[in-house]
PDB file of C-alpha atoms in Angstrom:
ATOM      1  CA  MET A   1     -50.486  13.876 -57.828  1.00 46.00           C
ATOM      2  CA  SER A   2     -50.355  14.077 -54.261  1.00 45.00           C
ATOM      3  CA  GLY A   3     -47.175  12.879 -52.736  1.00 48.00           C
ATOM      4  CA  THR A   4     -45.057  12.872 -56.222  1.00 49.00           C
ATOM      5  CA  ASN A   5     -41.514  14.355 -55.940  1.00 51.00           C
ATOM      6  CA  PRO A   6     -41.613  17.226 -58.560  1.00 49.00           C
ATOM      7  CA  THR A   7     -37.810  17.371 -59.289  1.00 50.00           C
ATOM      8  CA  GLY A   8     -37.679  13.302 -59.918  1.00 51.00           C
ATOM      9  CA  VAL A   9     -34.736  12.816 -57.801  1.00 51.00           C
ATOM     10  CA  THR A  10     -34.892  10.412 -55.317  1.00 50.00           C
ATOM     11  CA  PRO A  11     -34.139  11.579 -51.851  1.00 50.00           C
ATOM     12  CA  GLU A  12     -31.103  10.139 -49.723  1.00 51.00           C
ATOM     13  CA  PRO A  13     -32.328   8.557 -46.731  1.00 49.00           C
ATOM     14  CA  ALA A  14     -31.535  11.060 -43.559  1.00 49.00           C
ATOM     15  CA  GLU A  15     -28.163  10.151 -41.968  1.00 51.00           C
ATOM     16  CA  ILE A  16     -28.148   9.498 -38.177  1.00 47.00           C
ATOM     17  CA  GLY A  17     -25.785  11.983 -36.630  1.00 49.00           C
ATOM     18  CA  PRO A  18     -23.588  11.774 -33.514  1.00 48.00           C
ATOM     19  CA  ALA A  19     -26.602  13.488 -31.566  1.00 48.00           C
ATOM     20  CA  GLU A  20     -28.871  10.678 -32.600  1.00 49.00           C
ATOM     21  CA  ILE A  21     -26.490   7.962 -31.623  1.00 46.00           C
ATOM     22  CA  GLY A  22     -25.789   9.381 -28.812  1.00 50.00           C
ATOM     23  CA  HIS A  23     -29.326   9.532 -27.551  1.00 49.00           C
ATOM     24  CA  ALA A  24     -29.871   5.923 -28.541  1.00 48.00           C
ATOM     25  CA  GLU A  25     -27.135   4.794 -26.639  1.00 53.00           C
ATOM     26  CA  ILE A  26     -28.396   6.678 -23.351  1.00 51.00           C
ATOM     27  CA  GLU A  27     -31.667   4.902 -23.638  1.00 57.00           C
ATOM     28  CA  HIS A  28     -29.962   1.579 -22.445  1.00 52.00           C
ATOM     29  CA  GLU A  29     -29.832   1.491 -18.901  1.00 59.00           C
ATOM     30  CA  HIS A  30     -28.919  -0.700 -15.776  1.00 54.00           C
ATOM     31  CA  ASN A  31     -30.069  -1.601 -12.543  1.00 57.00           C
ATOM     32  CA  ASP A  32     -27.294  -0.208  -9.959  1.00 53.00           C
ATOM     33  CA  LEU A  33     -26.304  -3.427  -8.214  1.00 53.00           C
ATOM     34  CA  SER A  34     -22.818  -2.051  -7.152  1.00 52.00           C
ATOM     35  CA  GLY A  35     -24.065  -0.384  -3.831  1.00 53.00           C
ATOM     36  CA  GLY A  36     -24.425  -3.762  -1.983  1.00 70.00           C
ATOM     37  CA  TRP A  37     -28.301  -3.478  -1.062  1.00 84.00           C
ATOM     38  CA  LEU A  38     -29.900  -5.988  -3.368  1.00 86.00           C
ATOM     39  CA  ARG A  39     -28.517  -9.403  -2.086  1.00 87.00           C
ATOM     40  CA  PRO A  40     -28.730  -8.504   1.957  1.00 92.00           C
ATOM     41  CA  ALA A  41     -32.224  -7.007   1.278  1.00 92.00           C
ATOM     42  CA  VAL A  42     -33.616 -10.120  -0.869  1.00 92.00           C
ATOM     43  CA  PHE A  43     -31.902 -12.468   1.724  1.00 92.00           C
ATOM     44  CA  GLY A  44     -33.111 -10.430   4.532  1.00 95.00           C
ATOM     45  CA  ALA A  45     -36.880 -10.294   3.325  1.00 95.00           C
ATOM     46  CA  MET A  46     -36.960 -14.004   2.436  1.00 95.00           C
ATOM     47  CA  ASP A  47     -35.075 -15.079   5.651  1.00 96.00           C
ATOM     48  CA  GLY A  48     -37.657 -12.826   7.584  1.00 97.00           C
ATOM     49  CA  LEU A  49     -40.416 -14.355   5.788  1.00 97.00           C
ATOM     50  CA  VAL A  50     -39.348 -18.048   6.030  1.00 97.00           C
ATOM     51  CA  THR A  51     -38.041 -17.786   9.849  1.00 96.00           C
ATOM     52  CA  ASN A  52     -41.316 -16.315  11.358  1.00 97.00           C
ATOM     53  CA  ILE A  53     -43.487 -18.676   9.123  1.00 97.00           C
ATOM     54  CA  ALA A  54     -41.688 -21.645  10.283  1.00 97.00           C
ATOM     55  CA  LEU A  55     -41.474 -20.165  13.803  1.00 96.00           C
ATOM     56  CA  VAL A  56     -45.341 -19.609  13.647  1.00 96.00           C
ATOM     57  CA  ALA A  57     -45.944 -22.977  12.347  1.00 97.00           C
ATOM     58  CA  GLY A  58     -43.850 -24.795  15.039  1.00 96.00           C
ATOM     59  CA  VAL A  59     -45.341 -23.010  17.861  1.00 96.00           C
ATOM     60  CA  GLY A  60     -48.624 -23.051  16.461  1.00 95.00           C
ATOM     61  CA  GLY A  61     -48.282 -26.588  15.960  1.00 94.00           C
ATOM     62  CA  GLY A  62     -47.826 -27.497  19.248  1.00 93.00           C
ATOM     63  CA  GLY A  63     -50.921 -25.800  20.516  1.00 92.00           C
ATOM     64  CA  ALA A  64     -49.565 -22.864  22.231  1.00 94.00           C
ATOM     65  CA  SER A  65     -51.693 -19.806  22.731  1.00 95.00           C
ATOM     66  CA  ALA A  66     -52.023 -16.738  20.316  1.00 96.00           C
ATOM     67  CA  ARG A  67     -50.182 -14.478  22.929  1.00 96.00           C
ATOM     68  CA  THR A  68     -47.151 -17.361  23.099  1.00 96.00           C
ATOM     69  CA  ILE A  69     -47.176 -17.151  18.854  1.00 96.00           C
ATOM     70  CA  VAL A  70     -47.179 -13.377  19.111  1.00 97.00           C
ATOM     71  CA  LEU A  71     -44.661 -13.171  21.526  1.00 97.00           C
ATOM     72  CA  THR A  72     -42.371 -15.670  19.549  1.00 96.00           C
ATOM     73  CA  GLY A  73     -42.843 -14.125  16.752  1.00 97.00           C
ATOM     74  CA  MET A  74     -41.939 -10.620  17.687  1.00 97.00           C
ATOM     75  CA  ALA A  75     -38.817 -12.142  19.644  1.00 97.00           C
ATOM     76  CA  GLY A  76     -37.891 -13.911  16.429  1.00 97.00           C
ATOM     77  CA  LEU A  77     -38.307 -10.619  14.273  1.00 97.00           C
ATOM     78  CA  VAL A  78     -36.088  -8.437  16.488  1.00 97.00           C
ATOM     79  CA  ALA A  79     -33.456 -11.309  17.016  1.00 97.00           C
ATOM     80  CA  GLY A  80     -33.450 -12.088  13.431  1.00 97.00           C
ATOM     81  CA  ALA A  81     -33.235  -8.349  12.239  1.00 97.00           C
ATOM     82  CA  PHE A  82     -30.046  -7.266  14.426  1.00 97.00           C
ATOM     83  CA  SER A  83     -28.346 -10.628  13.561  1.00 97.00           C
ATOM     84  CA  MET A  84     -29.008 -10.104   9.646  1.00 96.00           C
ATOM     85  CA  ALA A  85     -27.848  -6.519  10.019  1.00 97.00           C
ATOM     86  CA  LEU A  86     -24.701  -7.082  11.909  1.00 97.00           C
ATOM     87  CA  GLY A  87     -23.869 -10.601  10.106  1.00 96.00           C
ATOM     88  CA  GLU A  88     -24.040  -8.444   6.775  1.00 95.00           C
ATOM     89  CA  PHE A  89     -22.078  -5.425   8.123  1.00 96.00           C
ATOM     90  CA  ALA A  90     -19.334  -7.941   9.311  1.00 96.00           C
ATOM     91  CA  SER A  91     -19.123 -10.113   6.244  1.00 94.00           C
ATOM     92  CA  VAL A  92     -18.994  -7.062   3.700  1.00 94.00           C
ATOM     93  CA  ASP A  93     -16.782  -5.039   5.949  1.00 96.00           C
ATOM     94  CA  THR A  94     -14.379  -8.181   6.095  1.00 96.00           C
ATOM     95  CA  GLN A  95     -14.631  -8.672   2.300  1.00 93.00           C
ATOM     96  CA  ASN A  96     -13.749  -4.930   1.507  1.00 94.00           C
ATOM     97  CA  ASN A  97     -10.862  -5.113   4.008  1.00 96.00           C
ATOM     98  CA  ALA A  98      -9.751  -8.183   2.139  1.00 94.00           C
ATOM     99  CA  VAL A  99      -9.797  -6.593  -1.172  1.00 94.00           C
ATOM    100  CA  GLN A 100      -7.602  -3.743   0.303  1.00 94.00           C
ATOM    101  CA  ALA A 101      -5.264  -6.351   1.578  1.00 95.00           C
ATOM    102  CA  GLU A 102      -4.796  -7.973  -2.082  1.00 93.00           C
ATOM    103  CA  VAL A 103      -4.466  -4.318  -3.352  1.00 94.00           C
ATOM    104  CA  ALA A 104      -1.606  -3.743  -1.062  1.00 95.00           C
ATOM    105  CA  VAL A 105      -0.041  -7.223  -2.079  1.00 94.00           C
ATOM    106  CA  GLU A 106      -0.344  -6.011  -5.635  1.00 94.00           C
ATOM    107  CA  ARG A 107       0.997  -2.892  -5.464  1.00 93.00           C
ATOM    108  CA  GLU A 108       3.986  -4.243  -3.852  1.00 95.00           C
ATOM    109  CA  GLU A 109       4.359  -6.770  -6.580  1.00 94.00           C
ATOM    110  CA  LEU A 110       4.076  -4.173  -9.299  1.00 93.00           C
ATOM    111  CA  ARG A 111       7.010  -2.142  -7.441  1.00 93.00           C
ATOM    112  CA  ARG A 112       9.089  -5.119  -7.291  1.00 94.00           C
ATOM    113  CA  HIS A 113       8.493  -7.148 -10.474  1.00 94.00           C
ATOM    114  CA  PRO A 114       6.975  -4.707 -13.060  1.00 93.00           C
ATOM    115  CA  ASP A 115       8.318  -6.666 -16.127  1.00 94.00           C
ATOM    116  CA  ALA A 116       6.631  -9.944 -14.643  1.00 95.00           C
ATOM    117  CA  GLU A 117       3.445  -8.444 -13.630  1.00 94.00           C
ATOM    118  CA  LYS A 118       3.283  -6.874 -17.208  1.00 94.00           C
ATOM    119  CA  ALA A 119       3.739 -10.082 -18.967  1.00 94.00           C
ATOM    120  CA  GLU A 120       1.111 -11.600 -16.646  1.00 93.00           C
ATOM    121  CA  LEU A 121      -1.264  -8.727 -17.940  1.00 93.00           C
ATOM    122  CA  ILE A 122      -0.391  -9.373 -21.453  1.00 94.00           C
ATOM    123  CA  ALA A 123      -1.175 -13.276 -21.094  1.00 94.00           C
ATOM    124  CA  MET A 124      -4.410 -12.537 -19.656  1.00 93.00           C
ATOM    125  CA  TYR A 125      -5.530  -9.968 -22.240  1.00 93.00           C
ATOM    126  CA  GLN A 126      -4.425 -12.288 -25.003  1.00 93.00           C
ATOM    127  CA  GLY A 127      -6.439 -15.102 -22.874  1.00 92.00           C
ATOM    128  CA  MET A 128      -9.315 -12.869 -23.237  1.00 91.00           C
ATOM    129  CA  GLY A 129      -9.040 -13.253 -27.456  1.00 92.00           C
ATOM    130  CA  LEU A 130      -6.725 -10.072 -28.057  1.00 92.00           C
ATOM    131  CA  SER A 131      -4.254 -10.469 -30.453  1.00 95.00           C
ATOM    132  CA  GLU A 132      -0.673 -10.310 -28.921  1.00 93.00           C
ATOM    133  CA  ASP A 133       0.460  -6.804 -30.727  1.00 94.00           C
ATOM    134  CA  ILE A 134      -2.684  -5.342 -29.069  1.00 96.00           C
ATOM    135  CA  SER A 135      -2.221  -7.188 -25.562  1.00 94.00           C
ATOM    136  CA  ARG A 136       1.276  -5.734 -25.472  1.00 95.00           C
ATOM    137  CA  ARG A 137       0.266  -1.990 -26.657  1.00 95.00           C
ATOM    138  CA  LEU A 138      -2.610  -2.134 -23.810  1.00 94.00           C
ATOM    139  CA  ALA A 139      -0.163  -3.415 -20.926  1.00 95.00           C
ATOM    140  CA  GLU A 140       2.146  -0.795 -21.685  1.00 94.00           C
ATOM    141  CA  GLU A 141      -0.508   1.797 -21.583  1.00 95.00           C
ATOM    142  CA  VAL A 142      -1.980   0.162 -18.228  1.00 94.00           C
ATOM    143  CA  HIS A 143       1.539   0.076 -16.838  1.00 94.00           C
ATOM    144  CA  ASN A 144       1.983   3.906 -17.409  1.00 94.00           C
ATOM    145  CA  ASN A 145      -0.205   4.802 -14.837  1.00 94.00           C
ATOM    146  CA  PRO A 146       0.658   2.951 -11.481  1.00 92.00           C
ATOM    147  CA  GLU A 147      -2.969   3.128  -9.984  1.00 92.00           C
ATOM    148  CA  LEU A 148      -4.611   1.858 -13.130  1.00 93.00           C
ATOM    149  CA  ALA A 149      -2.041  -1.086 -13.420  1.00 94.00           C
ATOM    150  CA  VAL A 150      -3.109  -1.884  -9.578  1.00 94.00           C
ATOM    151  CA  ARG A 151      -7.033  -1.745 -10.360  1.00 93.00           C
ATOM    152  CA  GLU A 152      -6.659  -3.441 -13.829  1.00 93.00           C
ATOM    153  CA  HIS A 153      -4.677  -6.607 -12.227  1.00 92.00           C
ATOM    154  CA  ILE A 154      -7.064  -6.733  -9.100  1.00 93.00           C
ATOM    155  CA  THR A 155     -10.074  -6.600 -11.379  1.00 91.00           C
ATOM    156  CA  ALA A 156      -8.384  -9.313 -14.003  1.00 87.00           C
ATOM    157  CA  GLU A 157      -7.054 -11.671 -11.063  1.00 86.00           C
ATOM    158  CA  LEU A 158      -9.961 -11.235  -8.419  1.00 87.00           C
ATOM    159  CA  GLY A 159     -12.977 -10.323 -10.423  1.00 86.00           C
ATOM    160  CA  VAL A 160     -13.670  -7.179  -8.614  1.00 88.00           C
ATOM    161  CA  ASN A 161     -13.123  -3.481  -8.642  1.00 89.00           C
ATOM    162  CA  PRO A 162     -11.355  -2.040  -5.706  1.00 90.00           C
ATOM    163  CA  ASP A 163     -12.781   1.325  -6.213  1.00 86.00           C
ATOM    164  CA  ASP A 164     -16.568   0.090  -6.474  1.00 87.00           C
ATOM    165  CA  GLN A 165     -16.868  -1.893  -3.126  1.00 91.00           C
ATOM    166  CA  PRO A 166     -20.302  -2.415  -1.465  1.00 91.00           C
ATOM    167  CA  SER A 167     -21.005  -0.332   1.712  1.00 93.00           C
ATOM    168  CA  PRO A 168     -21.367  -2.489   4.816  1.00 95.00           C
ATOM    169  CA  TRP A 169     -23.834   0.122   6.188  1.00 95.00           C
ATOM    170  CA  THR A 170     -26.028  -0.105   3.093  1.00 94.00           C
ATOM    171  CA  ALA A 171     -25.812  -4.239   3.309  1.00 95.00           C
ATOM    172  CA  GLY A 172     -26.637  -4.124   7.177  1.00 96.00           C
ATOM    173  CA  ILE A 173     -29.413  -1.266   7.151  1.00 96.00           C
ATOM    174  CA  SER A 174     -30.772  -3.003   4.253  1.00 95.00           C
ATOM    175  CA  SER A 175     -30.955  -6.238   5.734  1.00 96.00           C
ATOM    176  CA  PHE A 176     -32.185  -5.010   9.091  1.00 97.00           C
ATOM    177  CA  PHE A 177     -35.571  -3.364   7.577  1.00 97.00           C
ATOM    178  CA  CYS A 178     -36.475  -6.192   4.905  1.00 97.00           C
ATOM    179  CA  PHE A 179     -35.985  -9.124   7.719  1.00 97.00           C
ATOM    180  CA  ALA A 180     -38.413  -7.120   9.888  1.00 97.00           C
ATOM    181  CA  VAL A 181     -40.916  -6.610   7.082  1.00 97.00           C
ATOM    182  CA  GLY A 182     -40.748  -9.978   6.193  1.00 97.00           C
ATOM    183  CA  ALA A 183     -40.643 -11.392   9.569  1.00 97.00           C
ATOM    184  CA  LEU A 184     -44.053  -9.141  10.428  1.00 97.00           C
ATOM    185  CA  PHE A 185     -46.266 -10.926   7.574  1.00 96.00           C
ATOM    186  CA  PRO A 186     -47.088 -14.168   9.757  1.00 96.00           C
ATOM    187  CA  LEU A 187     -48.023 -11.990  12.425  1.00 97.00           C
ATOM    188  CA  LEU A 188     -50.209  -9.490  11.129  1.00 97.00           C
ATOM    189  CA  SER A 189     -53.398 -11.715  11.383  1.00 96.00           C
ATOM    190  CA  TYR A 190     -52.898 -12.343  15.049  1.00 97.00           C
ATOM    191  CA  LEU A 191     -52.062  -8.495  15.535  1.00 96.00           C
ATOM    192  CA  LEU A 192     -55.104  -7.719  13.911  1.00 96.00           C
ATOM    193  CA  GLY A 193     -56.992  -9.939  16.131  1.00 96.00           C
ATOM    194  CA  VAL A 194     -57.592 -12.902  13.894  1.00 96.00           C
ATOM    195  CA  HIS A 195     -56.196 -15.803  15.876  1.00 95.00           C
ATOM    196  CA  SER A 196     -56.011 -18.367  13.186  1.00 95.00           C
ATOM    197  CA  LEU A 197     -52.791 -20.194  12.586  1.00 96.00           C
ATOM    198  CA  LEU A 198     -54.265 -21.233   9.088  1.00 96.00           C
ATOM    199  CA  VAL A 199     -54.820 -17.474   8.398  1.00 97.00           C
ATOM    200  CA  SER A 200     -51.321 -16.425   9.425  1.00 97.00           C
ATOM    201  CA  LEU A 201     -49.808 -19.129   7.321  1.00 96.00           C
ATOM    202  CA  ALA A 202     -51.906 -17.896   4.458  1.00 97.00           C
ATOM    203  CA  VAL A 203     -50.809 -14.479   5.141  1.00 97.00           C
ATOM    204  CA  GLY A 204     -47.031 -15.349   5.192  1.00 96.00           C
ATOM    205  CA  GLY A 205     -47.419 -17.330   2.078  1.00 96.00           C
ATOM    206  CA  ILE A 206     -48.948 -14.393   0.053  1.00 97.00           C
ATOM    207  CA  GLY A 207     -45.855 -12.386   1.374  1.00 96.00           C
ATOM    208  CA  LEU A 208     -43.395 -15.114   0.164  1.00 96.00           C
ATOM    209  CA  PHE A 209     -44.983 -15.215  -3.388  1.00 97.00           C
ATOM    210  CA  GLY A 210     -45.189 -11.530  -3.518  1.00 95.00           C
ATOM    211  CA  ALA A 211     -41.480 -11.088  -2.393  1.00 94.00           C
ATOM    212  CA  GLY A 212     -40.288 -13.673  -4.837  1.00 93.00           C
ATOM    213  CA  ALA A 213     -42.256 -11.947  -7.736  1.00 95.00           C
ATOM    214  CA  LEU A 214     -41.040  -8.569  -6.860  1.00 92.00           C
ATOM    215  CA  VAL A 215     -37.218 -10.032  -6.812  1.00 90.00           C
ATOM    216  CA  ALA A 216     -38.022 -11.289 -10.332  1.00 89.00           C
ATOM    217  CA  ARG A 217     -38.166  -7.992 -12.018  1.00 87.00           C
ATOM    218  CA  PHE A 218     -34.006  -7.722 -11.245  1.00 83.00           C
ATOM    219  CA  THR A 219     -33.832 -11.640 -12.898  1.00 83.00           C
ATOM    220  CA  THR A 220     -34.337 -13.206 -16.258  1.00 85.00           C
ATOM    221  CA  ARG A 221     -37.058 -15.691 -14.347  1.00 87.00           C
ATOM    222  CA  SER A 222     -40.664 -15.143 -14.893  1.00 93.00           C
ATOM    223  CA  TRP A 223     -42.503 -13.236 -11.908  1.00 92.00           C
ATOM    224  CA  TRP A 224     -44.939 -16.638 -11.503  1.00 94.00           C
ATOM    225  CA  PHE A 225     -41.993 -18.724 -11.249  1.00 95.00           C
ATOM    226  CA  ASN A 226     -39.921 -16.695  -8.838  1.00 94.00           C
ATOM    227  CA  GLY A 227     -43.053 -16.456  -6.662  1.00 94.00           C
ATOM    228  CA  LEU A 228     -43.958 -19.812  -6.487  1.00 96.00           C
ATOM    229  CA  ARG A 229     -40.468 -20.985  -6.081  1.00 95.00           C
ATOM    230  CA  GLN A 230     -40.006 -18.973  -2.956  1.00 95.00           C
ATOM    231  CA  LEU A 231     -43.765 -20.144  -1.797  1.00 96.00           C
ATOM    232  CA  ALA A 232     -42.233 -23.474  -1.903  1.00 96.00           C
ATOM    233  CA  PHE A 233     -39.371 -23.038   0.054  1.00 95.00           C
ATOM    234  CA  GLY A 234     -41.487 -21.641   2.707  1.00 96.00           C
ATOM    235  CA  ALA A 235     -43.768 -24.136   2.495  1.00 96.00           C
ATOM    236  CA  ILE A 236     -41.139 -26.841   3.303  1.00 97.00           C
ATOM    237  CA  ALA A 237     -39.670 -24.873   6.070  1.00 96.00           C
ATOM    238  CA  ALA A 238     -43.090 -24.303   7.490  1.00 96.00           C
ATOM    239  CA  GLY A 239     -44.336 -28.090   7.268  1.00 96.00           C
ATOM    240  CA  ALA A 240     -41.414 -29.717   8.881  1.00 96.00           C
ATOM    241  CA  THR A 241     -41.461 -27.059  11.814  1.00 96.00           C
ATOM    242  CA  PHE A 242     -45.143 -27.692  12.279  1.00 95.00           C
ATOM    243  CA  GLY A 243     -44.435 -31.559  12.319  1.00 95.00           C
ATOM    244  CA  VAL A 244     -41.667 -31.175  15.058  1.00 94.00           C
ATOM    245  CA  GLY A 245     -44.090 -28.688  16.950  1.00 93.00           C
ATOM    246  CA  SER A 246     -46.722 -30.951  16.569  1.00 92.00           C
ATOM    247  CA  LEU A 247     -44.824 -34.161  17.709  1.00 92.00           C
ATOM    248  CA  ILE A 248     -43.552 -32.245  20.800  1.00 90.00           C
ATOM    249  CA  GLY A 249     -46.945 -30.859  21.818  1.00 81.00           C
ATOM    250  CA  ILE A 250     -48.160 -34.324  21.697  1.00 67.00           C
ATOM    251  CA  SER A 251     -45.296 -35.590  24.067  1.00 70.00           C
ATOM    252  CA  ALA A 252     -45.800 -32.747  26.268  1.00 67.00           C
ATOM    253  CA  ALA A 253     -49.400 -33.658  26.573  1.00 64.00           C
ATOM    254  CA  GLY A 254     -48.916 -37.184  27.347  1.00 57.00           C
TER     255      GLY A 254
END
């Protein structure tokens, strides 16, 4: 009969060797979130979209001409992109320098009070759920390497890895370009000759929804929820500035 084992012996299940296990492990990948680009890129794109949608809504609500709307939007794009880039660069650079200052403090403390610092590390390991014996052996091993000891203390006490800090250049450049792209969306219809405030806001809304949906791939949220949330944020800002622009326009006309 086809499929019959002639020996009558049931074969043992195939064992998974180290090569197979190793292959299974490397199939698991994470997004690279340590380079300092994701947060400023998202912040820049959303800020560019919301800022210029609100600007266009406010100026358009005040009855400004298409030329004035484009001029205002382009000025907001350039000013906002440089502001975002410089702000991100300065904030990330300052944070990195602050971490390095803490590293210097920790290195000095380890030099002056090694036993107290070791006891502190043992207590932190125990707080993580490790036994006293394992905690003490780990702390002894870590403190045999001064640089490892500094890094371990900083990571445990501040929650940051001093050897893996974000790049201020990456943060600044990504926020600059993402803000510029986002801010361009509500101006597209005017630049293409369609001088309609409603169309402009609709294009900006599409940009907001699309950006929110795209960002959702880095989170646990669904794409439609993230898109609708960003669209709602933009609608609130646009509605507020449109109302202010309309009131100022009416007052000026009166």
